[in-house]
Coordinates of C-alpha atoms and ligand atoms in Angstrom, one line a residue:
X1 CA 35.7 17.6 -17.8
X2 CA 37.7 20.7 -18.5
X3 CA 39.3 22.6 -15.6
X4 CA 37.3 25.7 -16.7
X5 CA 34.0 23.9 -16.0
X6 CA 35.0 22.4 -12.6
X7 CA 34.2 25.5 -10.4
X8 CA 30.8 25.8 -12.1
X9 CA 29.9 22.2 -11.4
X10 CA 31.0 22.5 -7.8
X11 CA 28.9 25.6 -7.4
X12 CA 25.9 23.9 -8.8
X13 CA 26.3 20.8 -6.7
X14 CA 26.6 23.0 -3.6
X15 CA 23.3 24.6 -4.1
X16 CA 21.4 21.4 -4.9
X17 CA 19.3 19.9 -2.1
X18 CA 20.8 17.0 -0.3
X19 CA 18.9 14.0 1.1
X20 CA 16.5 15.2 3.8
X21 CA 16.4 18.8 2.3
X22 CA 14.6 21.1 2.3
X23 CA 13.2 20.3 5.7
X24 CA 9.5 19.4 6.1
X25 CA 7.0 20.7 8.6
X26 CA 5.3 18.3 11.0
X27 CA 2.1 19.1 9.2
X28 CA 3.5 18.0 5.8
X29 CA 4.9 14.8 7.4
X30 CA 1.4 14.0 8.7
X31 CA -0.8 11.9 6.5
X32 CA -4.2 10.9 7.6
X33 CA -5.3 11.2 11.2
X34 CA -8.2 13.3 12.4
X35 CA -9.6 15.3 9.5
X36 CA -9.4 19.1 9.8
X37 CA -13.0 20.3 10.1
X38 CA -12.5 22.8 7.3
X39 CA -11.2 20.1 5.0
X40 CA -14.1 17.9 5.9
X41 CA -16.3 20.5 4.2
X42 CA -14.5 19.7 0.9
X43 CA -14.8 16.9 -1.7
X44 CA -12.0 16.8 -4.2
X45 CA -13.7 15.6 -7.4
X46 CA -10.9 15.8 -9.9
X47 CA -7.4 17.1 -10.3
X48 CA -5.5 18.2 -13.4
X49 CA -1.8 18.4 -12.7
X50 CA 0.7 20.1 -15.0
X51 CA 4.2 19.4 -13.7
X52 CA 7.5 20.3 -15.3
X53 CA 10.5 18.5 -14.0
X54 CA 13.7 20.7 -13.9
X55 CA 16.6 18.4 -13.1
X56 CA 19.3 21.1 -13.4
X57 CA 18.0 22.9 -10.4
X58 CA 16.3 19.8 -8.9
X59 CA 13.0 21.6 -8.8
X60 CA 9.6 21.4 -10.3
X61 CA 7.0 23.8 -11.6
X62 CA 3.3 23.0 -11.4
X63 CA -0.2 24.1 -12.1
X64 CA -2.9 22.2 -10.3
X65 CA -6.5 22.6 -11.4
X66 CA -8.7 21.2 -8.6
X67 CA -12.4 20.6 -9.0
X68 CA -14.2 20.6 -5.6
X69 CA -17.7 20.3 -4.3
X70 CA -18.5 22.2 -1.0
X71 CA -20.2 19.8 1.4
X72 CA -20.9 22.8 3.7
X73 CA -20.7 26.6 3.3
X74 CA -17.0 27.6 2.7
X75 CA -15.2 30.8 3.5
X76 CA -11.7 29.5 3.3
X77 CA -10.1 26.8 1.3
X78 CA -7.6 24.6 3.2
X79 CA -5.4 22.4 1.0
X80 CA -2.4 20.4 2.0
X81 CA 0.8 21.4 0.2
X82 CA 4.5 21.3 1.2
X83 CA 5.5 25.0 1.8
X84 CA 8.8 24.2 0.0
X85 CA 6.7 24.6 -3.1
X86 CA 5.5 28.2 -2.8
X87 CA 2.3 29.3 -4.5
X88 CA 2.6 32.0 -7.1
X89 CA -1.0 32.5 -8.2
X90 CA -4.5 31.3 -7.4
X91 CA -7.7 31.6 -9.3
X92 CA -11.2 30.5 -8.2
X93 CA -13.6 29.7 -11.0
X94 CA -11.3 31.7 -13.3
X95 CA -11.0 34.8 -11.2
X96 CA -7.5 35.6 -10.1
X97 CA -7.1 36.3 -6.4
X98 CA -5.0 39.2 -5.1
X99 CA -1.6 38.2 -3.8
X100 CA -2.0 38.1 0.0
X101 CA -5.2 36.1 -0.3
X102 CA -3.3 33.0 0.5
X103 CA -0.7 31.9 2.9
X104 CA 1.0 28.6 3.8
X105 CA 2.6 28.9 7.3
X106 CA 2.9 25.2 8.0
X107 CA 2.2 23.1 5.0
X108 CA -1.6 23.7 4.9
X109 CA -2.3 26.2 2.2
X110 CA -5.1 28.7 3.4
X111 CA -6.9 30.5 0.6
X112 CA -9.4 33.2 1.6
X113 CA -12.3 33.0 -0.8
X114 CA -13.5 36.2 -2.3
X115 CA -17.1 35.3 -1.4
X116 CA -18.5 32.3 0.5
X117 CA -19.3 29.2 -1.5
X118 CA -22.7 27.6 -0.7
X119 CA -23.1 24.0 0.4
X120 CA -23.5 21.7 -2.6
X121 CA -21.8 24.0 -5.1
X122 CA -19.0 22.9 -7.3
X123 CA -16.0 25.2 -8.0
X124 CA -12.5 25.1 -9.4
X125 CA -9.3 26.3 -7.8
X126 CA -6.3 26.8 -10.1
X127 CA -3.0 26.9 -8.1
X128 CA 0.3 27.8 -9.7
X129 CA 3.2 26.5 -7.5
X130 CA 6.7 25.3 -7.7
X131 CA 10.1 25.0 -6.0
X132 CA 12.4 22.5 -4.5
X133 CA 10.6 19.3 -3.5
X134 CA 11.9 17.5 -0.4
X135 CA 14.5 14.9 -1.2
X136 CA 13.9 11.5 0.6
X137 CA 16.7 10.1 2.7
X138 CA 15.8 6.5 2.4
X139 CA 12.7 6.1 0.2
X140 CA 10.3 4.3 0.5
X141 CA 10.8 4.3 4.3
X142 CA 10.7 8.0 4.3
X143 CA 9.2 10.0 1.5
X144 CA 9.9 12.7 -1.0
X145 CA 11.6 12.8 -4.4
X146 CA 14.6 10.6 -5.4
X147 CA 17.2 12.0 -7.8
X148 CA 19.5 9.4 -9.3
X149 CA 21.3 8.8 -12.6
X150 CA 21.1 5.9 -15.0
X151 CA 24.1 4.2 -16.4
X152 CA 24.4 6.6 -19.3
X153 CA 24.4 9.6 -16.9
X154 CA 20.7 10.5 -17.6
X155 CA 18.4 11.8 -14.9
X156 CA 16.5 8.9 -13.2
X157 CA 13.8 10.3 -10.9
X158 CA 11.0 9.0 -8.7
X159 CA 8.7 9.9 -5.9
X160 CA 7.2 8.2 -2.9
X161 CA 4.5 9.5 -0.6
X162 CA 2.9 6.7 1.4
X163 CA 4.1 8.0 4.8
X164 CA 4.0 11.8 4.4
X165 CA 1.3 11.9 1.8
X166 CA 0.4 13.4 -1.6
X167 CA 1.1 17.0 -0.4
X168 CA 4.8 16.5 -1.0
X169 CA 4.4 17.4 -4.7
X170 CA 0.8 18.3 -5.4
X171 CA -1.9 20.2 -3.6
X172 CA -4.4 17.6 -2.3
X173 CA -6.4 16.5 0.7
X174 CA -4.0 14.3 2.6
X175 CA -6.1 11.6 4.1
X176 CA -7.1 8.2 2.8
X177 CA -10.8 8.9 2.0
X178 CA -9.9 11.9 -0.2
X179 CA -9.5 10.0 -3.4
X180 CA -10.5 12.1 -6.4
X181 CA -12.6 10.3 -9.0
X182 CA -10.0 11.2 -11.6
X183 CA -6.5 12.7 -11.9
X184 CA -5.1 13.9 -15.2
X185 CA -1.3 14.4 -15.4
X186 CA 0.7 16.4 -17.9
X187 CA 4.4 15.7 -17.1
X188 CA 7.0 17.7 -19.0
X189 CA 10.4 16.1 -19.0
X190 CA 13.9 16.7 -20.6
X191 CA 14.5 15.6 -24.2
X192 CA 15.2 11.8 -24.4
X193 CA 13.5 10.9 -21.1
X194 CA 10.2 9.2 -20.6
X195 CA 7.6 9.8 -17.9
X196 CA 5.5 6.6 -17.3
X197 CA 2.7 7.4 -14.8
X198 CA -0.7 6.4 -13.5
X199 CA -3.6 5.2 -15.6
X200 CA -4.0 5.5 -19.3
X201 CA -1.6 7.3 -21.6
X202 CA -3.6 10.0 -23.5
X203 CA -0.6 10.9 -25.6
X204 CA 2.9 12.4 -25.7
X205 CA 3.4 16.0 -27.0
X206 CA 6.8 17.1 -28.4
X207 CA 7.6 20.7 -27.3
X208 CA 9.5 23.1 -29.6
X209 CA 12.5 23.0 -27.1
X210 CA 12.8 19.2 -27.5
X211 CA 11.2 18.3 -24.2
X212 CA 8.2 15.9 -24.1
X213 CA 4.9 16.2 -22.3
X214 CA 3.4 12.9 -21.1
X215 CA -0.4 13.0 -20.6
X216 CA -2.1 10.4 -18.4
X217 CA -5.5 9.9 -16.8
X218 CA -6.2 7.7 -13.8
X219 CA -9.5 7.1 -12.1
X220 CA -10.1 6.8 -8.4
X221 CA -6.4 6.9 -7.5
X222 CA -5.2 6.2 -4.0
X223 CA -4.1 9.6 -2.6
X224 CA -0.5 8.4 -2.1
X225 CA -0.7 6.4 -5.4
X226 CA 0.0 9.3 -7.7
X227 CA 3.7 9.1 -8.8
X228 CA 6.2 10.8 -11.0
X229 CA 8.8 8.6 -12.7
X230 CA 11.3 9.9 -15.1
X231 CA 14.2 8.1 -16.8
X232 CA 15.7 6.9 -20.1
X233 CA 13.3 4.0 -20.1
X234 CA 12.7 1.2 -22.6
X235 CA 9.3 -0.3 -22.6
X236 CA 8.1 -3.9 -22.7
X237 CA 4.4 -4.5 -23.4
X238 CA 1.9 -7.3 -24.0
X239 CA -1.8 -8.0 -23.9
X240 CA -3.1 -10.4 -21.3
X241 CA -6.3 -12.5 -21.8
X242 CA -8.0 -12.7 -18.5
X243 CA -10.1 -15.6 -17.3
X244 CA -12.9 -13.0 -16.9
X245 CA -13.0 -12.6 -20.7
X246 CA -11.4 -9.1 -20.8
X247 CA -7.9 -8.1 -21.8
X248 CA -5.4 -6.3 -19.6
X249 CA -2.6 -4.2 -21.1
X250 CA 0.8 -5.1 -19.4
X251 CA 3.6 -2.6 -19.4
X252 CA 7.1 -2.5 -17.9
X253 CA 9.4 0.5 -18.2
X254 CA 12.9 -0.5 -17.4
X255 CA 16.4 0.9 -17.7
X256 CA 18.2 0.0 -21.0
X257 CA 21.2 -1.5 -19.2
X258 CA 19.1 -4.3 -17.7
X259 CA 17.1 -5.5 -20.7
X260 CA 17.7 -9.2 -20.2
X261 CA 16.8 -9.2 -16.5
X262 CA 13.8 -7.0 -17.3
X263 CA 12.5 -9.5 -19.8
X264 CA 12.8 -12.2 -17.1
X265 CA 10.7 -10.2 -14.7
X266 CA 8.2 -9.2 -17.3
X267 CA 7.6 -13.0 -17.9
X268 CA 6.3 -13.2 -14.3
X269 CA 3.5 -10.6 -14.9
X270 CA 1.0 -12.9 -16.6
X271 CA 1.2 -16.0 -14.2
X272 CA 1.1 -13.7 -11.2
X273 CA -1.9 -11.9 -12.5
X274 CA -3.6 -15.2 -13.2
X275 CA -3.0 -16.2 -9.5
X276 CA -4.6 -13.0 -8.2
X277 CA -7.6 -13.2 -10.6
X278 CA -8.2 -16.9 -9.7
X279 CA -7.8 -16.5 -6.0
X280 CA -9.1 -13.0 -5.3
X281 CA -10.9 -11.7 -8.4
X282 CA -10.6 -9.5 -11.5
X283 CA -7.7 -7.1 -11.8
X284 CA -9.3 -3.9 -10.7
X285 CA -7.8 -1.5 -13.4
X286 CA -7.9 -3.6 -16.5
X287 CA -9.5 -0.6 -18.4
X288 CA -6.2 1.3 -17.8
X289 CA -3.2 -1.0 -17.5
X290 CA -1.1 -3.2 -15.2
X291 CA 2.1 -1.0 -15.1
X292 CA 5.5 -1.4 -13.5
X293 CA 8.4 1.0 -13.6
X294 CA 12.0 0.5 -12.5
X295 CA 12.8 3.0 -9.8
X296 CA 15.9 4.1 -7.8
X297 CA 14.1 3.0 -4.6
X298 CA 12.9 -0.4 -3.5
X299 CA 9.2 -0.1 -4.4
X300 CA 5.7 1.2 -3.8
X301 CA 2.2 0.3 -4.8
X302 CA 1.6 3.4 -7.1
X303 CA -1.7 2.7 -8.7
X304 CA -1.2 1.1 -12.2
X305 CA 2.4 2.1 -12.2
X306 CA 4.0 0.0 -9.4
X307 CA 7.5 1.0 -8.4
X308 CA 10.1 -1.7 -8.8
X309 CA 13.6 -1.4 -7.4
X310 CA 14.5 -4.9 -6.2
X311 CA 17.4 -5.2 -8.7
X312 CA 16.0 -8.4 -10.2
X313 CA 17.2 -10.4 -7.3
X314 CA 16.6 -14.2 -7.5
X315 CA 15.0 -16.1 -4.6
X316 CA 14.5 -19.7 -3.6
X317 CA 10.7 -19.2 -4.1
X318 CA 11.3 -18.7 -7.8
X319 CA 9.5 -15.4 -8.1
X320 CA 10.3 -11.7 -7.3
X321 CA 8.8 -10.9 -3.9
X322 CA 8.8 -7.2 -4.4
X323 CA 7.0 -7.2 -7.7
X324 CA 4.5 -9.7 -6.2
X325 CA 4.0 -7.5 -3.1
X326 CA 3.3 -4.3 -5.0
X327 CA 1.0 -6.0 -7.4
X328 CA -1.0 -7.5 -4.5
X329 CA -1.6 -3.9 -3.4
X330 CA -3.6 -3.2 -6.6
X331 CA -6.3 -5.3 -4.8
X332 CA -5.3 -4.5 -1.2
X333 CA -4.6 -0.7 -1.1
X334 CA -5.8 0.6 -4.4
X335 CA -9.1 -1.3 -5.1
X336 CA -9.8 -1.7 -1.4
X337 CA -8.4 1.3 0.5
X338 CA -8.4 1.5 4.3
X339 CA -10.7 4.3 5.4
X340 CA -8.3 5.2 8.1
X341 CA -4.6 4.4 8.6
X342 CA -5.5 2.6 11.8
X343 CA -6.6 -0.2 9.4
X344 CA -3.3 -0.1 7.5
X345 CA -3.1 -3.9 8.0
X346 CA -5.8 -4.3 5.4
X347 CA -3.2 -3.2 2.9
X348 CA 0.0 -4.8 4.2
X349 CA -1.3 -7.9 6.0
X350 CA -3.3 -9.2 3.0
X351 CA -0.5 -8.3 0.6
X352 CA 2.0 -10.2 2.8
X353 CA -0.3 -13.2 3.1
X354 CA -0.7 -13.3 -0.7
X355 CA 3.0 -14.3 -1.0
X356 CA 2.9 -17.7 0.8
X357 CA -0.4 -18.3 -1.0
X358 CA 1.4 -17.8 -4.3
X359 CA 4.1 -20.1 -3.2
X360 CA 1.4 -22.7 -2.4
X361 CA -0.3 -22.0 -5.8
X362 CA 3.0 -22.7 -7.6
X363 CA 4.6 -25.5 -5.6
X364 CA 2.2 -26.7 -2.9
X365 CA 2.0 -26.9 0.9
X366 CA 5.7 -27.3 1.6
X367 CA 6.6 -24.0 0.0
X368 CA 3.7 -22.4 1.8
X369 CA 4.8 -23.7 5.2
X370 CA 8.4 -22.6 4.6
X371 CA 7.3 -19.1 3.7
X372 CA 4.9 -18.8 6.6
X373 CA 7.7 -19.9 9.0
X374 CA 10.0 -17.1 7.8
X375 CA 7.1 -14.6 8.4
X376 CA 6.5 -16.1 11.9
X377 CA 10.1 -15.2 12.9
X378 CA 9.4 -11.6 12.2
X379 CA 6.3 -11.2 14.4
X380 CA 7.0 -8.6 17.2
X381 CA 3.9 -8.4 19.4
X382 CA 4.9 -5.0 20.9
X383 CA 1.7 -3.1 20.1
X384 CA -1.8 -4.0 18.9
X385 CA -2.3 -4.0 15.2
X386 CA -5.5 -1.9 15.5
X387 CA -5.8 0.9 18.2
X388 CA -9.5 1.8 17.6
X389 CA -8.4 5.5 17.2
X390 CA -8.0 7.6 14.1
X391 CA -4.3 7.4 13.3
X392 CA -1.8 8.9 10.9
X393 CA 0.3 6.7 8.7
X394 CA 3.5 7.3 10.8
X395 CA 1.7 6.5 14.0
X396 CA 1.0 3.1 12.7
X397 CA 4.3 2.5 10.8
X398 CA 6.7 3.8 13.5
X399 CA 7.2 1.6 16.5
X400 CA 8.9 4.6 18.2
X401 CA 5.5 6.3 18.0
X402 CA 3.8 3.3 19.6
X403 CA 2.7 1.8 16.4
X404 CA 2.6 -1.9 15.5
X405 CA 5.3 -1.3 12.8
X406 CA 6.0 -4.5 10.8
X407 CA 3.3 -6.4 12.7
X408 CA 0.8 -5.0 10.1
X409 CA 2.7 -7.2 7.6
X410 CA 3.8 -10.4 9.3
X411 CA 1.5 -10.7 12.3
X412 CA -1.5 -9.7 10.2
X413 CA -0.5 -12.3 7.6
X414 CA -0.3 -15.0 10.3
X415 CA -3.7 -13.8 11.7
X416 CA -5.2 -14.4 8.2
X417 CA -3.5 -17.8 8.0
X418 CA -5.1 -18.7 11.3
X419 CA -8.5 -17.4 10.2
X420 CA -8.3 -19.4 7.0
X421 CA -7.6 -22.5 9.1
X422 CA -10.5 -21.7 11.4
X423 CA -13.2 -21.0 8.9
X424 CA -12.0 -22.9 5.8
X425 CA -11.0 -21.9 2.3
X426 CA -14.5 -21.3 0.9
X427 CA -15.5 -18.8 3.7
X428 CA -12.1 -17.2 3.9
X429 CA -11.8 -16.4 0.2
X430 CA -15.5 -15.3 -0.1
X431 CA -15.0 -12.9 2.9
X432 CA -11.9 -11.5 1.3
X433 CA -13.6 -11.1 -2.1
X434 CA -16.5 -9.2 -0.5
X435 CA -14.1 -7.0 1.4
X436 CA -12.1 -6.1 -1.7
X437 CA -15.0 -5.6 -4.2
X438 CA -18.0 -4.9 -1.9
X439 CA -19.8 -7.8 -3.6
X440 CA -19.4 -11.6 -3.8
X441 CA -19.6 -11.7 -7.6
X442 CA -17.1 -9.2 -9.1
X443 CA -16.8 -9.0 -12.8
X444 CA -15.0 -6.4 -14.9
X445 CA -17.2 -3.3 -14.9
X446 CA -19.4 -4.1 -11.9
X447 CA -17.3 -2.6 -9.2
X448 CA -15.3 0.6 -8.3
X449 CA -12.5 1.2 -5.8
X450 CA -13.8 1.3 -2.3
X451 CA -12.9 2.1 1.3
X452 CA -13.0 -0.7 4.0
X453 CA -12.4 -1.0 7.7
X454 CA -11.4 -3.8 10.2
X455 CA -15.0 -3.7 11.6
X456 CA -16.5 -4.2 8.2
X457 CA -14.3 -7.2 7.6
X458 CA -15.3 -8.7 10.9
X459 CA -18.9 -8.2 9.9
X460 CA -18.4 -9.9 6.6
X461 CA -16.6 -12.8 8.2
X462 CA -19.5 -13.2 10.7
X463 CA -22.0 -13.3 7.9
X464 CA -20.0 -15.7 5.6
X465 CA -18.8 -18.0 8.4
X466 CA -22.2 -17.9 10.2
X467 CA -20.7 -17.2 13.6
X468 CA -19.3 -14.3 15.6
X469 CA -15.5 -14.3 15.7
X470 CA -15.1 -11.1 17.8
X471 CA -13.0 -13.2 20.3
X472 CA -10.6 -14.0 17.5
X473 CA -10.1 -10.5 16.1
X474 CA -10.0 -9.0 19.6
X475 CA -7.1 -11.1 20.6
X476 CA -5.1 -10.9 17.4
X477 CA -5.8 -7.3 16.3
X478 CA -6.5 -5.5 19.6
X479 CA -4.0 -7.1 22.0
X480 CA -0.2 -6.9 21.6
X481 CA 0.6 -10.3 23.1
X482 CA -0.2 -13.6 21.6
X483 CA -2.5 -16.3 23.0
X484 CA -0.7 -19.1 24.8
X485 CA -1.6 -22.8 24.6
X486 CA -0.8 -24.6 27.9
X487 CA -0.5 -28.3 27.5
X488 CA -0.6 -30.9 30.3
X489 CA -0.4 -34.7 29.9
X490 CA -1.5 -36.7 32.9
X491 CA -2.3 -40.4 32.9
X492 CA -4.2 -41.0 29.7
X493 CA -5.4 -37.4 29.2
X494 CA -4.0 -34.4 27.3
X495 CA -5.4 -31.2 28.7
X496 CA -5.2 -28.0 26.6
X497 CA -5.9 -24.5 28.0
X498 CA -5.8 -21.1 26.2
X499 CA -4.4 -18.2 28.1
X500 CA -5.1 -15.0 26.3
X501 CA -4.2 -11.4 26.9
X502 CA -7.2 -9.5 28.1
X503 CA -8.5 -12.7 29.8
X504 CA -11.5 -13.1 27.4
X505 CA -12.9 -16.3 26.0
X506 CA -10.8 -17.9 23.2
X507 CA -12.6 -21.0 21.9
X508 CA -10.0 -21.8 19.3
X509 CA -10.1 -25.5 18.4
X510 CA -6.7 -27.3 18.3
X511 CA -5.6 -30.2 16.1
X512 CA -3.6 -32.8 17.9
X513 CA -1.7 -35.7 16.3
X514 CA -1.8 -38.9 18.3
X515 CA 0.4 -41.5 16.7
X516 CA -0.7 -41.3 13.0
X517 CA -4.2 -39.9 13.7
X518 CA -5.2 -36.2 13.8
X519 CA -8.0 -35.2 16.2
X520 CA -9.6 -31.9 16.5
X521 CA -10.0 -30.8 20.1
X522 CA -12.9 -28.4 20.8
X523 CA -12.2 -25.8 23.4
X524 CA -15.0 -24.6 25.6
X525 CA -14.5 -22.2 28.5
X526 CA -10.9 -21.9 27.5
X527 CA -10.2 -25.6 28.0
X528 CA -10.3 -28.9 26.2
X529 CA -9.0 -32.4 26.6
X530 CA -8.3 -35.6 24.7
X531 CA -7.8 -39.2 25.8
X532 CA -4.3 -40.3 24.6
X533 CA -2.9 -43.8 25.2
X534 CA 0.0 -44.1 27.5
X535 CA 3.3 -43.9 25.5
X536 CA 1.7 -42.5 22.3
X537 CA 3.6 -39.8 20.6
X538 CA 1.7 -36.5 20.6
X539 CA 2.1 -33.4 18.4
X540 CA -0.1 -30.3 19.2
X541 CA -1.1 -28.3 16.1
X542 CA 1.0 -30.4 13.7
X543 CA 0.2 -28.2 10.7
X544 CA 1.0 -25.0 12.6
X545 CA -2.4 -23.6 11.8
X546 CA -2.6 -21.3 14.9
X547 CA -0.6 -18.1 15.6
X548 CA 0.3 -18.5 19.3
X549 CA 3.1 -17.8 21.7
X550 CA 6.3 -19.7 20.9
X551 CA 8.7 -20.2 23.8
X552 CA 11.4 -21.4 21.4
X553 CA 11.3 -18.2 19.4
X554 CA 11.4 -16.1 22.5
X555 CA 14.4 -18.0 23.8
X556 CA 16.2 -17.6 20.5
X557 CA 15.6 -13.8 20.4
X558 CA 16.2 -13.4 24.1
X559 CA 13.0 -11.3 24.5
X560 CA 9.3 -12.0 24.9
Ligands
LIG1 ZN1 3.3 -3.0 1.1

């Protein structure tokens, strides 16, 4: 660097946004929650997003063409968009609106329509916008864009939006059931960089100035699943022959400096995919791709372009947990999407439980038990997993806001483990399959992404298992505290009694090992008993099938 250039560089660095800048409004930070009545009148059918990435100024310039259908008569259009990306022009069905017809006081763009739009009518809004997108502080735990540099000094860029929502960088309806049926992306990036994104690659255009435009189309994307990724990537690709008879394109975009490690991770794609297809069902987006991109943040389940930033760390389980976790979300988040964030555990609990199941698939019961035990130590029990109210993403994720926080991962995973022990493998996996695909017999082409709820899953379990398990779900999902098993041994009798928060019935049978025999003790009216010979060695729940209060764990932590 020459001395002459130094002041210029300093000046530029001074004006660039730092982490956490520019600030976001509360509205932009909200994702999900109660739907605005004006937005409930809209259906976003499709979006076409032209986005230019401008690293020198850390800004972006966009044109969003949004196809809507009015569900009720509309006089105003309300679309979520961070006000850090001011709108420069709006057209409705090709007619330009006068400046002043729109405003964005708080992160919800309000567009006054020139004339009312009748219920049932389709229309197109074209919104030109751009500016400095919010820089995440610690993605993916908070959201925004991430500016980084690769080893050669090139721009390395990513986005995350799960907590704050899609409105961080494109105009959208920011609640889980607002998935458009298609999003087309046209991403213009500096010369020499690549922009792997969601769905299918339509083509790459070379612009006269040396930049490239990457064109992608994705169907039914999760609203937070659209992602921008830019870097000097190298690409690994292969074609996977599925047990369902179709083929799945596999792609991994990684930084050139880590070619050898990237090849190692890429070798995990096919066996992991086989596990999910065997245990859950067909890969939901085989007609597009299974895609992963190396990112300057830990990871996120961006649909068909999963973010991977786990640094290729090796683990005793013999597979990369982060890659596995995000891939699980293609089934549990992207194929099956929670209709409301209150049911966030449908994404994270199932994805977390898939990991010990994969350990079991690879190495058997000992690995499964070891992985479950690590998860057990992370169960908090401070707030119920499901509140029964419509909630925003942050209200669930943040324990400071009264949410269950990480219990949607580890406690929900242990709830699923307990459920599987209670109803058996056949019923458990059939219920899971029906939840994910909306049918018991998924095959490539006979299902679409769908929305699900906790209540729906309970109904499916009731049908498949042939009995009502409301008592089970009420305790594990709707109470903070765990059930406690009280054991008493008097004379030749072992008595067992369940004490459950809320005081309801909890007829959970319990296995007991007496000497070298295992007995199943039925529990009726909260109690059960078993004759045990004097002096016999007894172990209650020897396979740890049941999530219940552990005095040892509480003593170790020094808290309930
Ligand atoms: Zn996750």
